[in-house]
Coordinates of C-alpha atoms and ligand atoms in Angstrom, one line a residue:
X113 CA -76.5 -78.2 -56.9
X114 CA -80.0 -78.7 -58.9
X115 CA -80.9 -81.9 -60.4
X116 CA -83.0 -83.1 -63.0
X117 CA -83.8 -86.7 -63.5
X118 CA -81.6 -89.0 -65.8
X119 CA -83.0 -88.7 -69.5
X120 CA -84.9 -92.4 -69.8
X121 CA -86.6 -91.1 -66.2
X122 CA -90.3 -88.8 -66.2
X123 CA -88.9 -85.2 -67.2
X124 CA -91.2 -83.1 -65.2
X125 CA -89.2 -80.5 -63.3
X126 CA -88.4 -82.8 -59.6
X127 CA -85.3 -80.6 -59.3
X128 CA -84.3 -78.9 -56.1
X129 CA -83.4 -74.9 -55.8
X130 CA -80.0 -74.9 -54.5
X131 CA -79.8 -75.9 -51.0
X132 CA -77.5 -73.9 -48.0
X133 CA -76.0 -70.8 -49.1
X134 CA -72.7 -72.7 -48.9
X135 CA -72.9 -75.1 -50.9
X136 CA -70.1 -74.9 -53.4
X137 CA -71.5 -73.7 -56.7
X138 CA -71.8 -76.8 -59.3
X139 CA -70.4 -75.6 -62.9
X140 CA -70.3 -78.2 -65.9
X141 CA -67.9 -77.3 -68.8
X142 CA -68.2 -78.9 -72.6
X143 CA -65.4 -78.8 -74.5
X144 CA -64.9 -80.2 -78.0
X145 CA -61.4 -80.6 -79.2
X146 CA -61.3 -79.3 -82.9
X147 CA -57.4 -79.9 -83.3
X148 CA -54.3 -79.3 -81.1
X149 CA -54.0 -78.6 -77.6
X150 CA -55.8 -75.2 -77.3
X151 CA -59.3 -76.2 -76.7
X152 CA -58.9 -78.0 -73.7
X153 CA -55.7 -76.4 -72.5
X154 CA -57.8 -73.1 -72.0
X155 CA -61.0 -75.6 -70.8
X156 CA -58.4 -77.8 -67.6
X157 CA -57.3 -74.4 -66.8
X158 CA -60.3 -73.0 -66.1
X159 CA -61.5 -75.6 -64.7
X160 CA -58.7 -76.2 -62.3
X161 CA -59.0 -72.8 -61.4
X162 CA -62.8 -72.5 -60.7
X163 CA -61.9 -75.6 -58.8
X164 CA -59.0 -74.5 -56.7
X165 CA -59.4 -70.7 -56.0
X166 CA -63.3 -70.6 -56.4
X167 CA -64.4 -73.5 -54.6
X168 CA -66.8 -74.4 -57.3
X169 CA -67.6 -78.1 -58.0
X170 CA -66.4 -78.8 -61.6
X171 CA -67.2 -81.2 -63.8
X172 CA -65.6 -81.2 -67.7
X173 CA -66.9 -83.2 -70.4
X174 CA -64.3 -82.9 -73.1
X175 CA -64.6 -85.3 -76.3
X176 CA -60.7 -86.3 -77.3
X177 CA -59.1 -87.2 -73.8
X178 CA -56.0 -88.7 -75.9
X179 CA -55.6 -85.0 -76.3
X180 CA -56.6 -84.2 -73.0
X181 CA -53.9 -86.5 -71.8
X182 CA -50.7 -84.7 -73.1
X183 CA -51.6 -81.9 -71.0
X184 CA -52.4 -84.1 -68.4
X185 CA -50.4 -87.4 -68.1
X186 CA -52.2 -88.4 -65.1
X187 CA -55.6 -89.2 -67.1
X188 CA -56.9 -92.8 -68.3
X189 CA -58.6 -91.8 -71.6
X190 CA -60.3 -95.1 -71.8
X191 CA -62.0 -94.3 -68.4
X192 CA -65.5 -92.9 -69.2
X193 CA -65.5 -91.0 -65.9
X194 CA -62.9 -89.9 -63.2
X195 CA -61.8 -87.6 -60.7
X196 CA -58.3 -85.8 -60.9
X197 CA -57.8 -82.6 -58.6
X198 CA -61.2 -82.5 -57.5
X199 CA -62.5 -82.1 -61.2
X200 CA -64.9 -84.8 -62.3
X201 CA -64.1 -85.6 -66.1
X202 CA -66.5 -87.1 -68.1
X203 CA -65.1 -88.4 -71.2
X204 CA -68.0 -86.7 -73.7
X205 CA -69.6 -88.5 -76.9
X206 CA -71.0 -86.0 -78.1
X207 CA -73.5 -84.8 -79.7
X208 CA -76.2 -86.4 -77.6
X209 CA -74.6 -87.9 -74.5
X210 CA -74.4 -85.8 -71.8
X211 CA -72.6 -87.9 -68.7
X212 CA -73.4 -90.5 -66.7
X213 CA -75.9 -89.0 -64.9
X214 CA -78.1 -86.1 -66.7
X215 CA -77.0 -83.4 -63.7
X216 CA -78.0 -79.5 -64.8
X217 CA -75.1 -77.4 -62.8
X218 CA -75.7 -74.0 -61.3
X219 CA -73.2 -72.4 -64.4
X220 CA -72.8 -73.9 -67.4
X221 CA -69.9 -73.1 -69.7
X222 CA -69.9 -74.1 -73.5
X223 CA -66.4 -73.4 -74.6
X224 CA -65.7 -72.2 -78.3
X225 CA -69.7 -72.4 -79.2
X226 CA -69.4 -76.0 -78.5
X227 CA -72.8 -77.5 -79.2
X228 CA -74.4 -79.0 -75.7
X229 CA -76.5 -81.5 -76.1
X230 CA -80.1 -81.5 -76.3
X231 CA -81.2 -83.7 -73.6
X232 CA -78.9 -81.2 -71.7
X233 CA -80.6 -78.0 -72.8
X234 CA -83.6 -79.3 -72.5
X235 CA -82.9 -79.8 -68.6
X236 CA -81.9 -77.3 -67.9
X237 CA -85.1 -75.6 -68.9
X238 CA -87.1 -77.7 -66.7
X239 CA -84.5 -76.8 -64.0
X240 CA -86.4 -75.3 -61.4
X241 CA -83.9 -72.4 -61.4
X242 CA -82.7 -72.2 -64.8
X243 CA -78.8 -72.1 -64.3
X244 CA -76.3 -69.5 -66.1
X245 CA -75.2 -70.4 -69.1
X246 CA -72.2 -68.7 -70.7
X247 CA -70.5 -69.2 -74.2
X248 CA -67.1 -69.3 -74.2
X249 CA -65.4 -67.7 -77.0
X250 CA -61.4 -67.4 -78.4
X251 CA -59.6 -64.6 -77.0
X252 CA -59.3 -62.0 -79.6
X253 CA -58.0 -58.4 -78.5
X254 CA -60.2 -56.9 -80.9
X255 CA -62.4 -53.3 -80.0
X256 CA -66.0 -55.3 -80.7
X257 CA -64.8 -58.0 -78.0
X258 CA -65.9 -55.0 -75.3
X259 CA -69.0 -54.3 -76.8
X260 CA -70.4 -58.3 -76.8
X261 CA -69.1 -59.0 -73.8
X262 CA -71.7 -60.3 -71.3
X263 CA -74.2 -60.0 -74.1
X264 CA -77.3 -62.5 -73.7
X265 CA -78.5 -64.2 -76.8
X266 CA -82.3 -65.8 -75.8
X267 CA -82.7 -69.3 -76.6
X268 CA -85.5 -69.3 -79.8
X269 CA -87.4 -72.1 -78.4
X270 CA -86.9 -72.8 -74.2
X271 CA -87.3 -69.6 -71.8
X272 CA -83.1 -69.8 -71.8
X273 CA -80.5 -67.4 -72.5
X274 CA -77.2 -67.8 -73.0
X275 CA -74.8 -65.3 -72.5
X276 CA -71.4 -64.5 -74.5
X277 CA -68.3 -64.4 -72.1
X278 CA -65.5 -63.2 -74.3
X279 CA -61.9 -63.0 -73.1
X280 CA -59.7 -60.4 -74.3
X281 CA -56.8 -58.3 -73.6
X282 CA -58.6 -54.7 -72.9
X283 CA -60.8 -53.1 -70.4
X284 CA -64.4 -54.0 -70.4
X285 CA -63.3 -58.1 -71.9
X286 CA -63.4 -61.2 -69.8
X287 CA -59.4 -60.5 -69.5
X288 CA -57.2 -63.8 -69.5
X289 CA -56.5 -67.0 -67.2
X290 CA -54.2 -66.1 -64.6
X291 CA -54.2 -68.1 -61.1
X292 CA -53.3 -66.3 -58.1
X293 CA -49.9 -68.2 -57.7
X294 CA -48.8 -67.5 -60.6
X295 CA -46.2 -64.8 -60.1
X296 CA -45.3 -66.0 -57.2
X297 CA -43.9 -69.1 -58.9
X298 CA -42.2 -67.4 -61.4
X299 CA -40.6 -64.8 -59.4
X300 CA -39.3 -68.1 -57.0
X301 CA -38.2 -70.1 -60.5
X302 CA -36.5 -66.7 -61.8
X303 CA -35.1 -65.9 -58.4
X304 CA -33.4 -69.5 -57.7
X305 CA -30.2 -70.2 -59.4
X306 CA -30.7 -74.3 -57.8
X307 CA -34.6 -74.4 -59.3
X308 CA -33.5 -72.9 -63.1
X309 CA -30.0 -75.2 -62.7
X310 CA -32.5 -78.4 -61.9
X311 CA -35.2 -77.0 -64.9
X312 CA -32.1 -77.5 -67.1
X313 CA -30.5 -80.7 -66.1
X314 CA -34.4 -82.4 -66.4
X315 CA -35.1 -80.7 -69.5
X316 CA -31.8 -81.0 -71.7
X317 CA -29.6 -82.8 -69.4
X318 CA -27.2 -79.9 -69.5
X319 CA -26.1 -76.9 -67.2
X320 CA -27.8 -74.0 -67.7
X321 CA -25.9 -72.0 -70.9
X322 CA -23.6 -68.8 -70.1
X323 CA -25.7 -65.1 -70.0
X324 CA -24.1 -64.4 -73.6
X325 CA -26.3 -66.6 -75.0
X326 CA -29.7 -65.7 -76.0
X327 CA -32.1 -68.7 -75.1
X328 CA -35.1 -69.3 -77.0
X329 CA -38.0 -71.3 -76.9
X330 CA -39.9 -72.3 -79.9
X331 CA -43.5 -73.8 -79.8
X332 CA -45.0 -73.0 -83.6
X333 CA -47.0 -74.9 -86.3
X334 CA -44.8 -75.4 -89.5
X335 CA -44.0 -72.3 -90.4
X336 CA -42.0 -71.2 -94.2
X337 CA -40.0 -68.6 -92.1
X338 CA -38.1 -71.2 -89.8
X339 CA -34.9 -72.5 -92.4
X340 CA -34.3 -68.7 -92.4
X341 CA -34.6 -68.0 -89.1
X342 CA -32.4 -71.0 -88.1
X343 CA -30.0 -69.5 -90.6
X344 CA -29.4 -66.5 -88.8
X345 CA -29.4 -68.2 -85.8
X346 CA -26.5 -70.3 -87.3
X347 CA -24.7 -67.4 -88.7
X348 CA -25.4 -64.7 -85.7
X349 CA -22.7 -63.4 -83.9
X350 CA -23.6 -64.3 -80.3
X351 CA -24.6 -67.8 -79.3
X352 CA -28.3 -68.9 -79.4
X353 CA -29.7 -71.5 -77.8
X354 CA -33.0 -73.4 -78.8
X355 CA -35.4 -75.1 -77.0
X356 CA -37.9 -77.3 -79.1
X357 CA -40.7 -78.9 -77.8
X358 CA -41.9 -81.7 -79.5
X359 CA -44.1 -80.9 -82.2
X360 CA -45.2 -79.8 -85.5
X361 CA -42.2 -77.6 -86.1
X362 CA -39.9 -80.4 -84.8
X363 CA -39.9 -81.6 -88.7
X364 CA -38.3 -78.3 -89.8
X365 CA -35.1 -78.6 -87.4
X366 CA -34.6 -82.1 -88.4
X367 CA -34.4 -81.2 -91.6
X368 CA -32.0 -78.1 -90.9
X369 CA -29.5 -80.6 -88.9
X370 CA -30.0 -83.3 -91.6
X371 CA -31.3 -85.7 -89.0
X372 CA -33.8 -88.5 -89.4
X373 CA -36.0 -86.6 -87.2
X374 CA -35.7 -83.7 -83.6
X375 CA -37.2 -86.1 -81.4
X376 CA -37.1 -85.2 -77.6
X377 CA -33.9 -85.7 -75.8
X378 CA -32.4 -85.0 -79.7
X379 CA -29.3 -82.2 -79.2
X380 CA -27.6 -80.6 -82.4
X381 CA -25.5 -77.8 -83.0
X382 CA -24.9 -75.7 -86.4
X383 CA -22.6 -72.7 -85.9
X384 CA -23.4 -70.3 -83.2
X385 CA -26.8 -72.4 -82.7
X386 CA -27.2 -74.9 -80.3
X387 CA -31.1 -77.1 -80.4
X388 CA -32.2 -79.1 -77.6
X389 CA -35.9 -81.3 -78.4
X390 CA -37.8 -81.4 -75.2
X391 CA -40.4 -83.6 -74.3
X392 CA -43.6 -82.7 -74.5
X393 CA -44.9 -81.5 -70.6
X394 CA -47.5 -81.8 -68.6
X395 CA -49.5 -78.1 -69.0
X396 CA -48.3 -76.9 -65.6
X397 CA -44.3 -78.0 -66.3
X398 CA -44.7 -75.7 -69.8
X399 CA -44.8 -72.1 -68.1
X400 CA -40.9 -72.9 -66.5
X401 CA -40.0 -73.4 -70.0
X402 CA -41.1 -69.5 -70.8
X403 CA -39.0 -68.5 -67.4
X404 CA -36.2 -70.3 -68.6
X405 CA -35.9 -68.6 -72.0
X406 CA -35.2 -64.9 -73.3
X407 CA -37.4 -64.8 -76.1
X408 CA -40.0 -67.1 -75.9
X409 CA -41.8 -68.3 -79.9
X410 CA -45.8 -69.2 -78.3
X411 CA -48.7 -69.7 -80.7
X412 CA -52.7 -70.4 -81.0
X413 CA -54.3 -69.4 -77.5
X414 CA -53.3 -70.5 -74.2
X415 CA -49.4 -70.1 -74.9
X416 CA -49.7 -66.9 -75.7
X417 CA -51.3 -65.7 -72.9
X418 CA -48.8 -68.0 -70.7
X419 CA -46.3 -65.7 -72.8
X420 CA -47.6 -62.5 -71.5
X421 CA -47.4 -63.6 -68.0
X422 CA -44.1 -64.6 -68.2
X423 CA -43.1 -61.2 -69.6
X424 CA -40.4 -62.0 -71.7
X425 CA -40.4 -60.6 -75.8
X426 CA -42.1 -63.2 -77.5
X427 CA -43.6 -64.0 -81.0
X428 CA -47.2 -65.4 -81.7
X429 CA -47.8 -67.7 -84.2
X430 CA -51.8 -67.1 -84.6
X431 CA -53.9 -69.5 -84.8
X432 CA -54.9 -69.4 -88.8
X433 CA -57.7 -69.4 -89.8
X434 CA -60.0 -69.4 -93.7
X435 CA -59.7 -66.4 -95.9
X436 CA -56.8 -64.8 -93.2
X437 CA -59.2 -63.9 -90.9
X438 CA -56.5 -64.1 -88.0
X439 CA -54.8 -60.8 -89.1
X440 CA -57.0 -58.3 -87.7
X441 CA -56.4 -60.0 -85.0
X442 CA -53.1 -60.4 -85.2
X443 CA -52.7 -56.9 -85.7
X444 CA -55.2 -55.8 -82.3
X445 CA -53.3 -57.7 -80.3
X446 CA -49.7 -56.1 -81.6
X447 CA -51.7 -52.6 -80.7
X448 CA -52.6 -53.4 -77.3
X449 CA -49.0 -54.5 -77.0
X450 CA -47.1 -52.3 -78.6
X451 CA -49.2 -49.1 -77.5
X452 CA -46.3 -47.6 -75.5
X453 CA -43.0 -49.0 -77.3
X454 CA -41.0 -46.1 -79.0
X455 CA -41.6 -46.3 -83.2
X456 CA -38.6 -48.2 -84.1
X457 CA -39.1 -50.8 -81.6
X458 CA -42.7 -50.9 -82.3
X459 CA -41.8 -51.3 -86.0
X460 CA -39.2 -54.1 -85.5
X461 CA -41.3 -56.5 -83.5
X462 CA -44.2 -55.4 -85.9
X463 CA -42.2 -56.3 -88.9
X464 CA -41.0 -60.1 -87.0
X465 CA -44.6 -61.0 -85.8
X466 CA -45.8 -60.4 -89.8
X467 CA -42.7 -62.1 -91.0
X468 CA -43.6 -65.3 -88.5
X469 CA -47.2 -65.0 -90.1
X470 CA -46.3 -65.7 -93.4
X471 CA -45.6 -61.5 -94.7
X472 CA -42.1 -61.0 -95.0
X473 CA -39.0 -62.3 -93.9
X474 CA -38.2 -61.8 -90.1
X475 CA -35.0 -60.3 -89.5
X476 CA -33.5 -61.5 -85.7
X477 CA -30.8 -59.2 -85.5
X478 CA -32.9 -56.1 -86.1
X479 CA -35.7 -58.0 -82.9
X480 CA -32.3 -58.5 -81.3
X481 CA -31.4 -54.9 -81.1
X482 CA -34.6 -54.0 -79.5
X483 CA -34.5 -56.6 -77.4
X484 CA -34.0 -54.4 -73.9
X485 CA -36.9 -52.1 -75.0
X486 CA -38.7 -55.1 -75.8
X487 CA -37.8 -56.6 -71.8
X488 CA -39.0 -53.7 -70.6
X489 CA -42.6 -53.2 -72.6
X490 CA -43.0 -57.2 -71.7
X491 CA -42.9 -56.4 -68.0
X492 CA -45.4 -53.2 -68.3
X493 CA -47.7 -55.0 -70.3
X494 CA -48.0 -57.6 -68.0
X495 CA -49.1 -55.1 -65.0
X496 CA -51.5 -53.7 -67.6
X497 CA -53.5 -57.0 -68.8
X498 CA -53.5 -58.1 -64.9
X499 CA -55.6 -54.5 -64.9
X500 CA -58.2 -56.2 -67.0
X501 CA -58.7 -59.0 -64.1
X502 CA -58.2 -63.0 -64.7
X503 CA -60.6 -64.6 -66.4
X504 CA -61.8 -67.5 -63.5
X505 CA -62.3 -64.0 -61.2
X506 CA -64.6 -62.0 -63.7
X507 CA -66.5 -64.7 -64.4
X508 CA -66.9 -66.2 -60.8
X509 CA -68.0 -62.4 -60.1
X510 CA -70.3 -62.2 -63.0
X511 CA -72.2 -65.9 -62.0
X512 CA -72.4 -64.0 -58.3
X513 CA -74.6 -61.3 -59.7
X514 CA -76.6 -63.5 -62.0
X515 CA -77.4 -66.2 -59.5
X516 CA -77.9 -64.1 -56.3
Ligands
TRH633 O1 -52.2 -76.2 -79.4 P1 -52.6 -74.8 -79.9 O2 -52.2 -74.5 -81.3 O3 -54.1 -74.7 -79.7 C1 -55.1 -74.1 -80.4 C2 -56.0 -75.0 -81.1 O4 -55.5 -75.2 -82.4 C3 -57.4 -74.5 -81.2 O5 -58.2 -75.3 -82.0 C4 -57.3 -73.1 -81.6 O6 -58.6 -72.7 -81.8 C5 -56.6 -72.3 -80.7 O7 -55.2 -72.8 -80.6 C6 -56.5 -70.9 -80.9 O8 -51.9 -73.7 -79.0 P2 -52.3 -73.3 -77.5 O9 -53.6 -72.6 -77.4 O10 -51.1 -72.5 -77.0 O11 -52.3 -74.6 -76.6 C7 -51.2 -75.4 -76.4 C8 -51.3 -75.9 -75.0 O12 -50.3 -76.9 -74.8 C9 -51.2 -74.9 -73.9 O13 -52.1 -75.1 -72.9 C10 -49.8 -75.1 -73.3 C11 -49.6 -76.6 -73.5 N1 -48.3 -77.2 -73.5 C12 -48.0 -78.2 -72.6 O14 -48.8 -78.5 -71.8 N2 -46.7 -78.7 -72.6 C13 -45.8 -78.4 -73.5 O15 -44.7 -78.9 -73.5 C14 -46.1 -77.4 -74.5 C15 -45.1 -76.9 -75.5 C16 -47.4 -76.8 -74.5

C-alpha cells in the first residue's frame, strides 16, 4: 500500500510504489448513507467480500454508523475507528475529513457518486502511482448500464480518472454481489429440516407452519396496496403466513390487526392470515429469512438481489425516486426476468410488481396460480445472473488489469 503524508504534513509526493508483489491490495471505500439501509448494506458487503475472498485490505469510511449498526450489531458508532472482520471502519465526517491518517489505497471506491474529499483527491494525485479509482453506481438492469460500464471520466483539474463501475443484471454490467458460499448455505438451510425448525423457533418462537401454507416475507416501504393485499390474504382460501420485519410497513399491519403497533415478537391472526413481527437482523441473519419463505416481498437494492439468489417468486418494491424515474427501471428489470416465462405468467407477475408500485391493484390469487411457473423461472434466473459474474470478482479482475 502507497502512502502520502497526513494533510497538516509537507505534500510533496514521499509516497512509496507498492512494495512485494504480495502484498495484499489496500482498497478504501466512501460511503454516504442518504436514507435506509441500502447504501451501506451494498458498501459492508463488498467490503466484507473484497476482504474475505480477495485478500484485499479494506478500509470503509461510511458517514451514519447508527445505520451502519443495524446491519451490524457488533459496531460502537461512537468509536471513530475500528476493526471488525478484518475491515478497518472509519466513522467518516464528511465532506473534508478523510480518516485518521490521510492513507491513498491502491483502489478507491466511491459508492453512489459519493463526494471524496478533497484533501483525499488531491493525494492521490500526488500518489506516486496514482491508484484506481472507481465510481460506484445503483444497480439498474437497464441496456445503457452495458454501454458505461468501465467508462473513464478524466478528472478536469488533477491528471486523475475515475472510472464508472455499474452493476447490473446483464452481460457486459458489473453483475451483482454474490460470495462464493453463498449457495452452499442455502442449499444446507433448505436441505436441513433441524436448521429451518431452529430459524423458526428463534425467529417467531413457533414450529415451522404445515406445507399448505404459503409463507411470505414482507420487507417494503409503506405501500397504498398493503390493506388490500392483507385482505386477500385474510379472505384466501389456503393459509398464509407473514413474516414482518420490523420497519416502515410494520405501521400498516398494526393498523390491519387494530393493534397499538407490530413490533417484533408481535403475533396476530385475521382469518386465513397468520403475522409474525420479526426483529430486525444482523445483514448476514436476513438471507435465511428469504430461504424460509415461498414468496419473498424485497425492496430498494441489496434485498433484491439477496432475492434473486434465493430463487424464490418475489416482488420488488423499487426504490422511488422524483418524477417516477424508477419505472423504466422497474420495467428492465421485469424483462431480464421475465424473458423466458410463458405470456400469462409473465403478465401476472407483471401486473403484481406494477400493482406493488403504486399502478393497479395486485391480485394474489391470480400470482398464486402462477406460482409453480414462477418457482421454476426463479431457479433459471438465478443460473443466468450468476453468468454475468459477482460483482467483488469483476471488479477484483478489472483492478488486476489496471494496476498490473
Ligand atoms: O433499505 P433499502 O430501502 O435501501 C436503499 C436505500 O434507500 C438507498 O438510499 C437506495 O438508494 C437504495 O435502497 C436503492 O433496501 P435494501 O437495499 O434492500 O437494503 C436493506 C438492507 O437491510 C439489506 O442489506 C438487507 C438488510 N436487512 C438486514 O440486515 N436485516 C433485516 O432484518 C432486513 C429486513 C434487512
Amino acid at each position: 500500500m502507497s502512502s502520502v503524508p497526513p494533510a497538516s504534513a509537507s505534500t510533496t509526493a514521499s509516497s512509496t510504489a507498492p512494495s512485494a508483489a504480495a502484498a495484499p491490495l489496500a482498497c478504501d471505500i466512501f460511503c454516504a448513507v442518504i436514507d435506509n439501509f441500502g447504501d451501506i448494506g451494498v458498501c459492508w458487503r463488498l467490503a466484507r467480500q473484497l476482504a474475505n475472498e480477495h485478500g484485499w485490505q479494506v478500509r470503509l469510511f461510511v458517514d451514519d454508523l447508527h445505520a451502519f449498526q443495524k446491519l451490524c450489531p457488533r459496531l460502537a458508532p461512537e468509536r471513530a475507528r475500528q476493526t471488525l472482520d478484518g475491515i478497518v471502519i472509519e466513522h467518516w465526517h464528511e465532506p473534508a475529513h478523510a480518516g485518521e491518517t490521510l492513507d491513498v489505497a491502491d483502489v478507491v471506491i466511491e459508492a453512489f457518486a459519493c463526494e471524496l474529499p478533497p484533501i483525499y483527491i488531491a493525494a492521490m494525485a500526488e500518489r506516486v502511482r496514482a491508484p484506481l479509482w472507481l465510481n460506484l453506481e445503483y444497480l439498474s438492469a437497464e441496456d445503457w448500464v452495458a454501454d458505461f460500464h468501465l467508462r473513464p471520466s478524466p478528472h478536469p483539474r488533477y491528471a486523475l480518472s475515475k472510472t464508472f463501475f455499474l452493476p447490473g443484471l446483464g452481460p457486459g454490467t458489473g453483475g451483482v454481489l454474490k460470495e462464493r458460499d453463498l449457495d452452499a448455505a442455502r442449499a444446507a438451510f433448505e436441505g436441513s429440516p433441524a436448521a429451518r425448525a431452529a430459524w423458526w423457533l428463534a425467529a417467531t418462537g413457533e414450529a415451522p407452519p404445515p406445507a399448505s401454507a404459503t409463507v411470505v416475507s414482507l420487507f417494503a416501504y409503506e405501500n397504498p396496496a398493503v390493506g388490500s393485499l392483507l385482505e386477500q390474504w385474510r379472505d384466501s382460501v389456503t393459509p398464509v403466513v407473514l413474516l414482518v420485519p420490523e420497519g416502515r410497513i410494520s405501521g400498516a399491519l398494526a393498523r390491519f390487526f387494530g393493534l397499538p403497533s407490530f413490533a417484533a415478537g408481535t403475533h396476530a391472526t385475521r382469518g386465513n392470515l397468520s403475522a409474525h413481527a420479526l426483529a430486525f437482523t444482523e445483514q448476514t441473519g436476513y438471507d435465511a429469512l428469504l430461504w424460509a419463505s415461498d414468496v419473498n416481498f424485497v425492496r430498494g437494492e441489496d434485498s433484491f438481489v439477496r432475492a434473486q439468489w434465493a430463487a424464490k417468486p418475489f416482488i420488488w418494491h423499487i426504490y422511488p425516486q422524483a418524477d417516477d424515474a424508477h419505472l423504466p427501471k422497474l420495467d428492465a428489470a421485469l424483462a431480464h426476468y421475465t424473458r423466458t416465462l410463458p405470456a400469462d405468467a409473465r403478465a401476472a407477475l407483471e401486473r403484481f410488481w406494477h400493482a406493488w408500485n403504486g399502478a393497479g391493484q395486485p391480485d394474489w390469487a391470480q400470482f398464486q396460480r402462477h406460482c409453480p411457473t414462477l418457482r421454476q423461472r426463479a431457479a433459471a434466473w438465478a443460473d443466468e445472473l450468476a453468468q454475468v459474474g459477482d460483482l467483488a470478482g469483476n471488479l477484483t479482475s478489472f483492478a488486476k488489469t489496471q494496476l498490473k
